[in-house]
Structure formats: structure tokens, C-alpha cells
PDB file of C-alpha atoms in Angstrom:
ATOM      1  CA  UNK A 598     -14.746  26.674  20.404  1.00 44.00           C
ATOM      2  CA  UNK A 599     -13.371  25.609  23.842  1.00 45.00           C
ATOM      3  CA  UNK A 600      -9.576  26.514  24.099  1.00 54.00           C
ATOM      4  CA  UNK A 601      -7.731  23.683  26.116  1.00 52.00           C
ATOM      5  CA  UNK A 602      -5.123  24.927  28.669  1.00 50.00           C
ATOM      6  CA  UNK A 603      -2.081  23.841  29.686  1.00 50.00           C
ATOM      7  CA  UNK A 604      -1.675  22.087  32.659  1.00 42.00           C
ATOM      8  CA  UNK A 605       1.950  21.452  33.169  1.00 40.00           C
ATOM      9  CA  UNK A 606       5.209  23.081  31.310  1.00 38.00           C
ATOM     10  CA  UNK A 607       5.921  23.072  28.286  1.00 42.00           C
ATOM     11  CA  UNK A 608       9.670  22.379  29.022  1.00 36.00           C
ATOM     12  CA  UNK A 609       9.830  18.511  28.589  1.00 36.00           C
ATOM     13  CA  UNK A 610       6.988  18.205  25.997  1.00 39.00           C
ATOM     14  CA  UNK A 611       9.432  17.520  22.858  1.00 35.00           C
ATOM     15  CA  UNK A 612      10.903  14.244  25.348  1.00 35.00           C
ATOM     16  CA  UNK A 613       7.226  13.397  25.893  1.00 37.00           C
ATOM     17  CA  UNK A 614       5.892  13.589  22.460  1.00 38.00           C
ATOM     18  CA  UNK A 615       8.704  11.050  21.493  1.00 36.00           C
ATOM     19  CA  UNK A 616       8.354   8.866  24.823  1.00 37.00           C
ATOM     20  CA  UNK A 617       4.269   8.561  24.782  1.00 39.00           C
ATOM     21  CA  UNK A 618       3.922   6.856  21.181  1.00 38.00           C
ATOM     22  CA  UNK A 619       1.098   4.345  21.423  1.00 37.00           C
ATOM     23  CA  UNK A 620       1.031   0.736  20.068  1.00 37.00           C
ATOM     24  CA  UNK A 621       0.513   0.809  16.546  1.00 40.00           C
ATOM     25  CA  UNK A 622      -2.439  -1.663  14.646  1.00 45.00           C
ATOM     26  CA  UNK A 623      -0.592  -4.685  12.987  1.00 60.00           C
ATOM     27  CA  UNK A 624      -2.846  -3.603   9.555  1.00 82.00           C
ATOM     28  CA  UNK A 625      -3.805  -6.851   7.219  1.00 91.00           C
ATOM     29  CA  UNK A 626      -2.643  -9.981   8.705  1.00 91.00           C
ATOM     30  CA  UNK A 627      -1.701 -12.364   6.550  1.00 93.00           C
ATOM     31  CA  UNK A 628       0.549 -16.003   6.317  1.00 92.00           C
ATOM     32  CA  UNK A 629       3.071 -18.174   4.843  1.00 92.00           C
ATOM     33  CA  UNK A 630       0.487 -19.239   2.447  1.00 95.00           C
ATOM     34  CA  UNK A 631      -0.030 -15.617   1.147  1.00 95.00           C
ATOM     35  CA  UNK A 632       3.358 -15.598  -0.161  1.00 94.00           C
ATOM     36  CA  UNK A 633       3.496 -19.171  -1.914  1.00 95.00           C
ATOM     37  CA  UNK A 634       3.398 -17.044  -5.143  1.00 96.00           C
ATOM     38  CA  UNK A 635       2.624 -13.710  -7.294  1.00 96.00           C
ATOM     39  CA  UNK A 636      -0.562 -14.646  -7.927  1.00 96.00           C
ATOM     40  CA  UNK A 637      -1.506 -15.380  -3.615  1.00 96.00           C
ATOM     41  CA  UNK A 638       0.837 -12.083  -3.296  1.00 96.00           C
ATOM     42  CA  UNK A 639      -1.477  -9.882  -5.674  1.00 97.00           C
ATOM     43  CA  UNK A 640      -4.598 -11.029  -3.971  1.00 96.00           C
ATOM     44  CA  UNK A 641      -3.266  -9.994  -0.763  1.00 96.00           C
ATOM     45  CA  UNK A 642      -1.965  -6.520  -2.561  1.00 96.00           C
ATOM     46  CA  UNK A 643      -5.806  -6.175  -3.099  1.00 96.00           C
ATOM     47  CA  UNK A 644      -7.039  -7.125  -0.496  1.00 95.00           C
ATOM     48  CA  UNK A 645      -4.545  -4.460   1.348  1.00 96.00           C
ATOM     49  CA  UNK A 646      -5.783  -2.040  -0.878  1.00 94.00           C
ATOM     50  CA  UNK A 647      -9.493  -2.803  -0.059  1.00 94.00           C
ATOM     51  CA  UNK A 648      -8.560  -2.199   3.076  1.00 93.00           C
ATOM     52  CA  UNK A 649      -7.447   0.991   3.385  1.00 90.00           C
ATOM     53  CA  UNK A 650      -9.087   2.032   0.543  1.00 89.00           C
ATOM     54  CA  UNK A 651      -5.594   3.057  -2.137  1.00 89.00           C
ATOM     55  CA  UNK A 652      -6.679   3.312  -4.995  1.00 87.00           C
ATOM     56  CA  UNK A 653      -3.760   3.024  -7.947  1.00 91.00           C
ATOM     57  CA  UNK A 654      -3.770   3.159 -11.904  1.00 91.00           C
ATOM     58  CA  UNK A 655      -2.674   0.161 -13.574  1.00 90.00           C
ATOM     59  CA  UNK A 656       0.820   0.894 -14.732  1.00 91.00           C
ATOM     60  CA  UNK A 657       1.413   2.699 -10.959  1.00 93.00           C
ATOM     61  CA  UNK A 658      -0.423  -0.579  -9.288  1.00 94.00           C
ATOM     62  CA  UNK A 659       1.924  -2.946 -11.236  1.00 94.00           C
ATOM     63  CA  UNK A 660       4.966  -0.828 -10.221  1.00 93.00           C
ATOM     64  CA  UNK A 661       4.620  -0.289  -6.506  1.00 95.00           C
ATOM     65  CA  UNK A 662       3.401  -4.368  -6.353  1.00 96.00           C
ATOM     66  CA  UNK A 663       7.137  -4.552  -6.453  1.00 95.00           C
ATOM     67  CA  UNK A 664       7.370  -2.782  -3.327  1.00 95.00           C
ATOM     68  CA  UNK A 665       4.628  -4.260  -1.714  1.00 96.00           C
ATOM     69  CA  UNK A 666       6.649  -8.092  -1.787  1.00 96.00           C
ATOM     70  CA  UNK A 667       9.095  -6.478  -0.109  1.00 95.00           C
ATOM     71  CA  UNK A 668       7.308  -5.212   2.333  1.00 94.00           C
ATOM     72  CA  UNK A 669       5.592  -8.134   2.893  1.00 95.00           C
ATOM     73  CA  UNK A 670       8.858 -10.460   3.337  1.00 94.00           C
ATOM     74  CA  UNK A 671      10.339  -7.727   5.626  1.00 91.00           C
ATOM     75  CA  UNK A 672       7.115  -7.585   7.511  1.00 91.00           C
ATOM     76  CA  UNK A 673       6.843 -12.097   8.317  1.00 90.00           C
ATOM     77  CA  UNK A 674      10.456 -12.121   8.784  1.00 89.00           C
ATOM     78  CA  UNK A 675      10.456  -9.474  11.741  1.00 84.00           C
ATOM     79  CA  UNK A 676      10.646 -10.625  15.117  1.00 70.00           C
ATOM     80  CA  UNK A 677       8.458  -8.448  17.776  1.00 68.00           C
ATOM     81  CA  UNK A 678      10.582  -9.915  20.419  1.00 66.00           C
ATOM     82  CA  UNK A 679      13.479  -8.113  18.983  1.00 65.00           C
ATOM     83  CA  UNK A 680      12.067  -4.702  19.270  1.00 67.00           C
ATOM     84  CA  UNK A 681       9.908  -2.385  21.277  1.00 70.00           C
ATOM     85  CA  UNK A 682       7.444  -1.481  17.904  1.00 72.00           C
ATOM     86  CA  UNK A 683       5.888  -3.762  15.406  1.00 76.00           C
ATOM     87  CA  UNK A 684       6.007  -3.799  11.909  1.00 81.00           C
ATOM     88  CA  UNK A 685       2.783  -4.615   9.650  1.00 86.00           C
ATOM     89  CA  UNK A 686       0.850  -3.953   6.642  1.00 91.00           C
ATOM     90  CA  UNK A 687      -0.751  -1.066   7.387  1.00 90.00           C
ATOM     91  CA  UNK A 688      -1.343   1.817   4.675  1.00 89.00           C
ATOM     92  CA  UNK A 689       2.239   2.744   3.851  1.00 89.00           C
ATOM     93  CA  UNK A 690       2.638  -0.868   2.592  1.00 93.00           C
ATOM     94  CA  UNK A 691       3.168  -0.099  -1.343  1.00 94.00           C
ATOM     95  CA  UNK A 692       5.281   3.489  -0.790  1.00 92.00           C
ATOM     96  CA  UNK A 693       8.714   2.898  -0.730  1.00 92.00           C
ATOM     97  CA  UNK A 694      11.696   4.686   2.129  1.00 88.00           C
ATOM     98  CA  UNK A 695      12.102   7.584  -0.299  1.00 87.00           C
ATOM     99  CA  UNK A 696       8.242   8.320  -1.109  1.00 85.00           C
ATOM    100  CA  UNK A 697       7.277   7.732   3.043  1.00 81.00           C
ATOM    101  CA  UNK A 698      10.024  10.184   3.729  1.00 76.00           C
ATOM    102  CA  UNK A 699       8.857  12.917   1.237  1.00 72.00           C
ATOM    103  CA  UNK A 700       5.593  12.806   2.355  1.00 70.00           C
ATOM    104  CA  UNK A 701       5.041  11.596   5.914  1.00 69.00           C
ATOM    105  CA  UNK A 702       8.801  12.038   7.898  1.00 64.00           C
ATOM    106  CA  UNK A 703       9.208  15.866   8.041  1.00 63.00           C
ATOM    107  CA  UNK A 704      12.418  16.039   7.206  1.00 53.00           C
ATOM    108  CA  UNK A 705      12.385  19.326   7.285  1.00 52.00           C
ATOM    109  CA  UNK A 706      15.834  20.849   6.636  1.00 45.00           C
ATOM    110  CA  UNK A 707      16.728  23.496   9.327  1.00 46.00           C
ATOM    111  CA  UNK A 708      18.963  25.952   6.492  1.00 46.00           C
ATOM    112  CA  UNK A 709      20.006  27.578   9.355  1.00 41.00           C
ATOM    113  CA  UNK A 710      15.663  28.442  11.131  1.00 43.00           C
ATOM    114  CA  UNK A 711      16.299  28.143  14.676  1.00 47.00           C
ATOM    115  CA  UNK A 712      14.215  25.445  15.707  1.00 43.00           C
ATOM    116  CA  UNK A 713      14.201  25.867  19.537  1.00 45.00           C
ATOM    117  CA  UNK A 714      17.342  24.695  20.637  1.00 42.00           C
ATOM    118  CA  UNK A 715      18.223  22.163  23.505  1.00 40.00           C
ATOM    119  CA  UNK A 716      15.995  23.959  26.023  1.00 40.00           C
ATOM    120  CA  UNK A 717      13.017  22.100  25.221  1.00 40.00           C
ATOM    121  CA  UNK A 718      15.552  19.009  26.278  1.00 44.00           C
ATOM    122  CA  UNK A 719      16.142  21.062  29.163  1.00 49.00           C
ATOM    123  CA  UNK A 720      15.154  18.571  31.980  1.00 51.00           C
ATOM    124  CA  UNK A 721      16.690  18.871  35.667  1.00 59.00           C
ATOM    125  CA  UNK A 722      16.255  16.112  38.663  1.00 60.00           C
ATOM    126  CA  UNK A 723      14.048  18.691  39.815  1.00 62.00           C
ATOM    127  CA  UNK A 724      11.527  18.040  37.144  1.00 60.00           C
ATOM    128  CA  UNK A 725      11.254  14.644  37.339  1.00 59.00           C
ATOM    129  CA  UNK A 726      11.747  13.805  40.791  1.00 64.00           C
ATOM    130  CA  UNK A 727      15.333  12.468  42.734  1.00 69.00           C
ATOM    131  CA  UNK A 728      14.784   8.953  41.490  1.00 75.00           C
ATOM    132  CA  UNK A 729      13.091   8.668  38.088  1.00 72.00           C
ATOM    133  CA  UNK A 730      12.524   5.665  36.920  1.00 78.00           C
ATOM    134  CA  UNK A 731      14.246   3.291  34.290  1.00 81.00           C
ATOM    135  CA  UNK A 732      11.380   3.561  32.241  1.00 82.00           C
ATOM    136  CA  UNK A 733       7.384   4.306  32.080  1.00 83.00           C
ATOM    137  CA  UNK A 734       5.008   2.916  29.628  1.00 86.00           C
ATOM    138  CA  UNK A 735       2.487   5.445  29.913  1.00 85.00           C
ATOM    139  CA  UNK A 736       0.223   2.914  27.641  1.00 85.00           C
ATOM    140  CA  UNK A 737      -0.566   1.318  30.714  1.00 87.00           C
ATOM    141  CA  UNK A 738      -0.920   4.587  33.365  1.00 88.00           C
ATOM    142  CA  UNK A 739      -4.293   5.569  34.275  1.00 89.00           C
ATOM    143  CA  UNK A 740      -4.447   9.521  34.109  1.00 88.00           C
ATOM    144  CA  UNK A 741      -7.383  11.181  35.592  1.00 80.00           C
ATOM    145  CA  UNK A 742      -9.535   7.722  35.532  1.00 83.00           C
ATOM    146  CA  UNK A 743      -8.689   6.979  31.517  1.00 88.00           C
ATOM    147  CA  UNK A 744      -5.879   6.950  29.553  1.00 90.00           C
ATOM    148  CA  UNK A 745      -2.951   8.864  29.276  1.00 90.00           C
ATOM    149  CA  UNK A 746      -1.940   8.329  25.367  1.00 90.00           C
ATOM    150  CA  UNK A 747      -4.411   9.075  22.578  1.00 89.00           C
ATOM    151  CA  UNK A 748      -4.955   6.909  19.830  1.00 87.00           C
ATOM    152  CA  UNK A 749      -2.734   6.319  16.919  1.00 84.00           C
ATOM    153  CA  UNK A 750      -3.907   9.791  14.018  1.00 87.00           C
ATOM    154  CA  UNK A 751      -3.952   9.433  10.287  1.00 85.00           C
ATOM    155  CA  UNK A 752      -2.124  12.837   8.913  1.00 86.00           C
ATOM    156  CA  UNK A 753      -3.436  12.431   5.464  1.00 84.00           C
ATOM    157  CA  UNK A 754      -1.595  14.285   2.669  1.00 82.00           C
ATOM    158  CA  UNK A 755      -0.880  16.546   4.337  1.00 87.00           C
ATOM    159  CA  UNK A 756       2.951  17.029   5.739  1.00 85.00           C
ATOM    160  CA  UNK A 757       1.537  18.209   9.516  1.00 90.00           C
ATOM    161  CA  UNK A 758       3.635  15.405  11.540  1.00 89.00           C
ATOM    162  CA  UNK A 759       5.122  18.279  13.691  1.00 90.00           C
ATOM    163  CA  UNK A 760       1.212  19.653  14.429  1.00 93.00           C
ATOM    164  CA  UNK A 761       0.082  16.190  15.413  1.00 93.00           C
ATOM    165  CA  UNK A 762       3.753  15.689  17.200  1.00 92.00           C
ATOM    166  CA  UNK A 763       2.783  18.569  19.328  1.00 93.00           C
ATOM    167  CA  UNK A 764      -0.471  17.882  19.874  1.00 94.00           C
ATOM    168  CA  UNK A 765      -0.537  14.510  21.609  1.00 93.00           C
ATOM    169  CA  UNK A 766       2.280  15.826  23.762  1.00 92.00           C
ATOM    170  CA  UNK A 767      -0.040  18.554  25.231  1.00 92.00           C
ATOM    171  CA  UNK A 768      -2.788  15.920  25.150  1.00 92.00           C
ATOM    172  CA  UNK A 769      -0.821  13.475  27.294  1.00 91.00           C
ATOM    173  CA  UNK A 770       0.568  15.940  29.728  1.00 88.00           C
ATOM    174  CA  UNK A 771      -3.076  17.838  30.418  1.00 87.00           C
ATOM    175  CA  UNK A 772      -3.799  13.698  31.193  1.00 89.00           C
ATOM    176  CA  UNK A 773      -1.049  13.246  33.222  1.00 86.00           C
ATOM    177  CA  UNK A 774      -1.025  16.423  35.400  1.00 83.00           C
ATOM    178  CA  UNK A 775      -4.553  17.889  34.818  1.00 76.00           C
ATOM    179  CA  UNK A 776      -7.750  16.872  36.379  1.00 72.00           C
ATOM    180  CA  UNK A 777      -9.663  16.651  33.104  1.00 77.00           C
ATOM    181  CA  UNK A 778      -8.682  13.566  31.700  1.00 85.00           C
ATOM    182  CA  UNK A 779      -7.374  12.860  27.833  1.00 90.00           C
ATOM    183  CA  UNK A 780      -9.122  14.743  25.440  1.00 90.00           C
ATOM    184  CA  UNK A 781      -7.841  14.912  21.786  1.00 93.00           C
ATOM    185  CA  UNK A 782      -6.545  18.543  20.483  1.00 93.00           C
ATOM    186  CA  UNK A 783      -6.617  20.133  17.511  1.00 94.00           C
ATOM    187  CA  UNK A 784      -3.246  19.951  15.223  1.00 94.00           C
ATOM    188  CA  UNK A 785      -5.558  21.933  12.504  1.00 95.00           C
ATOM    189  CA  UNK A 786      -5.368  25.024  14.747  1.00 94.00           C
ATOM    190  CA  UNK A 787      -1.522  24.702  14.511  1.00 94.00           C
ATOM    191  CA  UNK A 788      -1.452  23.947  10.681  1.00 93.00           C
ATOM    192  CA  UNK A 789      -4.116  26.823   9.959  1.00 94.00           C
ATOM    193  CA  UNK A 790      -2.174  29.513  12.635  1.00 92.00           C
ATOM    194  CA  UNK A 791       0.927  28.788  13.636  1.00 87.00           C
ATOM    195  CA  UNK A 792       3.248  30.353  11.227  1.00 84.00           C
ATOM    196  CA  UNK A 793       6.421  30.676  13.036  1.00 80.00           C
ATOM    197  CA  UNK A 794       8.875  29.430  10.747  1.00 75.00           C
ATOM    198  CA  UNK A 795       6.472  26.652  10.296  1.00 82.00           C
ATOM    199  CA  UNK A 796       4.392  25.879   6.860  1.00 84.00           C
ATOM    200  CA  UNK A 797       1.231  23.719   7.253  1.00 87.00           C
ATOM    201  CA  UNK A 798       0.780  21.397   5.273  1.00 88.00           C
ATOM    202  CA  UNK A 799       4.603  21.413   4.088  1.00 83.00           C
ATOM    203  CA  UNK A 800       6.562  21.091   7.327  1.00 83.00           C
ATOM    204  CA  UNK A 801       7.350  22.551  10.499  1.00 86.00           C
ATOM    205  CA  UNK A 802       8.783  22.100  13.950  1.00 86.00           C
ATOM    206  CA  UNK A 803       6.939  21.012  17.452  1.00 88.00           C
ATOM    207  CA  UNK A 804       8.853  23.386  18.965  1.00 88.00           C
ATOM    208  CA  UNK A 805       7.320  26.225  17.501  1.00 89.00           C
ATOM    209  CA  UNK A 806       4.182  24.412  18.006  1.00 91.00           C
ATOM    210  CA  UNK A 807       4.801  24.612  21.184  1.00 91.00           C
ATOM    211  CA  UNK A 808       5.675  28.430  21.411  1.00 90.00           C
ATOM    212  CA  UNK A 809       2.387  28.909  20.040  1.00 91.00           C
ATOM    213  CA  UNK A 810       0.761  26.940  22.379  1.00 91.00           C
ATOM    214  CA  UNK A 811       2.203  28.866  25.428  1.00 90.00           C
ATOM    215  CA  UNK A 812       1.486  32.511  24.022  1.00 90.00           C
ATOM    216  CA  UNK A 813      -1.874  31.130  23.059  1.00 88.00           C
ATOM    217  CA  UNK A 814      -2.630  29.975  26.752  1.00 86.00           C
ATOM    218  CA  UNK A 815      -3.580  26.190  25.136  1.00 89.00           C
ATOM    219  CA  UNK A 816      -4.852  24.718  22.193  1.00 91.00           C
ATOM    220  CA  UNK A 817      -8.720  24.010  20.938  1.00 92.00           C
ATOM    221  CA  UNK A 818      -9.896  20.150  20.929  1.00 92.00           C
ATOM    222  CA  UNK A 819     -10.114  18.337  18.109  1.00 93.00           C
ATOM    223  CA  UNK A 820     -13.998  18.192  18.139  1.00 92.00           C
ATOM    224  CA  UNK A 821     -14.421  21.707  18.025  1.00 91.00           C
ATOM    225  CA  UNK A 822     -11.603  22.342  15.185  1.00 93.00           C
ATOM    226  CA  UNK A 823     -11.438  19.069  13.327  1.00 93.00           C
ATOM    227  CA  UNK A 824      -8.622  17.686  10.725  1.00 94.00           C
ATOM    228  CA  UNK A 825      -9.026  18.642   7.075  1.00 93.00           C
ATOM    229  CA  UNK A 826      -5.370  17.639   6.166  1.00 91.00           C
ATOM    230  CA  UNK A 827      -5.147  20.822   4.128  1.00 90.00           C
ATOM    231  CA  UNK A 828      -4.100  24.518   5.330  1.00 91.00           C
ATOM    232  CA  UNK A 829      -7.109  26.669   5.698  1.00 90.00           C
ATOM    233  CA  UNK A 830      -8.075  29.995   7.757  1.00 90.00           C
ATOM    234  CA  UNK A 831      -6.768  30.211  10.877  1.00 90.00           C
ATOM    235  CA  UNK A 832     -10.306  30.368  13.032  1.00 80.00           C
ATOM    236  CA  UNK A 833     -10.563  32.126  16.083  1.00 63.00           C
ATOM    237  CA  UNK A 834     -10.323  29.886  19.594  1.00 56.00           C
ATOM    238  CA  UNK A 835     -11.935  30.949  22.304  1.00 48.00           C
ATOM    239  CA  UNK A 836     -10.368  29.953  25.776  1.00 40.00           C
ATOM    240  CA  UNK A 837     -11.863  28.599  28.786  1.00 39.00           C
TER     241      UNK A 837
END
């Protein structure tokens, strides 16, 4: 498999994995008339759930319908003009805070693993130039004649947030200062090899990621070492 290099430092790329997030779908639409009642409710809990394909036993299904309303009220009475993301039904609909942040936030407690430290944040005028800007929406940069943000990933169940964290920030710089365009890498090859102080499937940090990355000279694309969402063999890479 083809081994992607890097083709700008590593120094910035925590900022940039948090700065580059593309526009998320909106998931099911839905209206006011969806919510008239329990029963319009529960045919749009199943139609959510045809969807995305969640499938739920009946006593868990009845439960978590609970949580779904909510969702649903929070979700119509959000304004997008009020904030820069948007909220919608999209698969995380019937989880509540406590179950999304279990499974999917990487909460990760540190218990005193060094995670990097504050010089991935190290960033001087001399790295971005005597007048950056206010702002850039990189959503709507051309990189190398495409994009320079990769689509929004599905993680699975598998707790690799920090993999796919790291990933898209290599993606998007490559785009941004390479000559190859955007090309998806692999966060399996970080979940199935990078082991410093980092556990797969169960948590880690980018910034080891990102260690990894450098003594590894890159990281292999996604079509050549796909997802699984489960820890497996780490596979040898070879580079360019």
C-alpha cells in the first residue's frame, strides 16, 4: 500500500484538525406536523431508524423514544442563525449526552499520560504569515484544483475519534500545501499501530497520532487500508 507523506509540519495540525470541520448533513428532516403527537412522533422515530438503519429491542426502543422527543424539540427549536454548526436528526438521535459521550467523545482521562503538551499549539507569526486573517473557511478554498476538507466519517463502534481527528488534519494540510490534492487517509493504520499511550478502539490522543505520523514519514490512504471500526494487525505500509 501507498504511504502518504507529509507535506507541511506537523506543528499546527491539532489547531487544524479542530478549525477544518466540514458542514455536517441535517439527517431526517421533518415538521411541525411530525410532532402534533406520540403517535406522528413514533412514525418519525421509525422512519429515523429506517434511515440509518438502528435497530432496537422493544423494551430498549420504547425507552430511548423518550430521548428521541427530546431530541426532536431541541432539534426545531434551534436557530442556525445563532450558531456556526447545525443541529439535526442524524444517527445519534435516540442516545442520550451520557451514552454519546461514552462512546463517541473520547474523553479520555489523561491520569497523568503526557499527551503532547502545548507545542502542538505552538504557532508563531512566522507560521502563518504577518497578517493572518480573522478567519478562513477552508470549506470554500480550492486546494490543488479540489477541495481542501474531506467529507464528514462515520467512526462506528469503535472509540477511534482521535485516529480520524488526526487523519483529516494530515489530509487537509497535504491539500493545502501539497501538489496532490485531497485524498482520504487511513485512521485504521493508527488504530491497528499506533500504540503510544494510545488504545484503538478505546481511546487515544491526536497528538500521538501525530508522533507516529512523523517517525513514520506519512500515513497510508484510506483505499489501500480501509476502516473496520475494530483493532486488528497492524499491516505493513509501504512509502512512496
Amino acid at each position: 500500500m501507498v504511504r502518504m507523506r507529509l507535506a507541511a509540519t506537523l506543528a499546527v495540525a491539532l489547531a487544524v484538525a479542530l478549525a477544518l470541520a466540514a458542514p455536517a448533513a441535517t439527517g431526517v428532516e421533518f415538521t411541525a406536523e411530525d410532532m402534533e403527537s406520540d403517535d406522528s412522533l413514533w412514525a418519525l422515530y421509525e422512519r429515523w431508524g429506517a434511515r440509518y438503519e438502528v435497530a432496537r429491542d422493544a423494551g430498549d426502543k420504547l425507552r430511548r423514544f423518550g430521548t428521541f422527543k427530546d431530541t426532536v424539540r431541541r432539534v426545531y427549536a434551534a436557530h442556525p442563525g445563532d450558531r456556526h454548526y447545525v443541529l439535526g436528526l442524524n444517527v445519534f438521535a435516540d442516545m442520550t449526552a451520557d451514552e454519546f459521550r461514552a462512546g463517541f467523545a473520547c474523553e479520555r482521562p489523561a491520569d497523568g499520560i503526557d499527551a503532547g503538551g502545548e507545542r502542538y499549539f505552538n504557532i508563531t507569526p512566522e507560521a502563518v504569515g504577518d497578517e493572518p486573517p480573522d478567519a478562513v473557511d477552508w470549506r470554500t478554498r480550492n486546494c490543488s484544483g479540489g477541495p481542501c476538507v474531506s467529507k464528514v466519517k462515520r467512526q462506528g463502534d469503535c472509540g477511534s475519534c482521535w485516529a480520524f481527528a488526526a487523519a483529516a488534519a494530515v489530509e487537509s494540510l497535504n491539500a493545502i500545501k501539497g501538489d496532490t490534492g485531497l485524498i482520504d487517509l487511513s485512521p485504521q493504520e493508527l488504530v491497528d499501530c499506533c500504540d503510544r499511550e494510545n488504545s484503538g478502539c478505546t481511546g487515544g490522543f491526536a497528538v500521538k497520532a501525530f508522533e507516529y505520523i512523523l517517525d513514520n514519514d506519512g500515513l497510508a490512504s484510506l483505499a489501500t487500508y480501509p476502516y473496520t471500526a475494530r483493532q486488528g494487525a497492524c499491516e505493513a505500509a509501504d512509502k512512496e
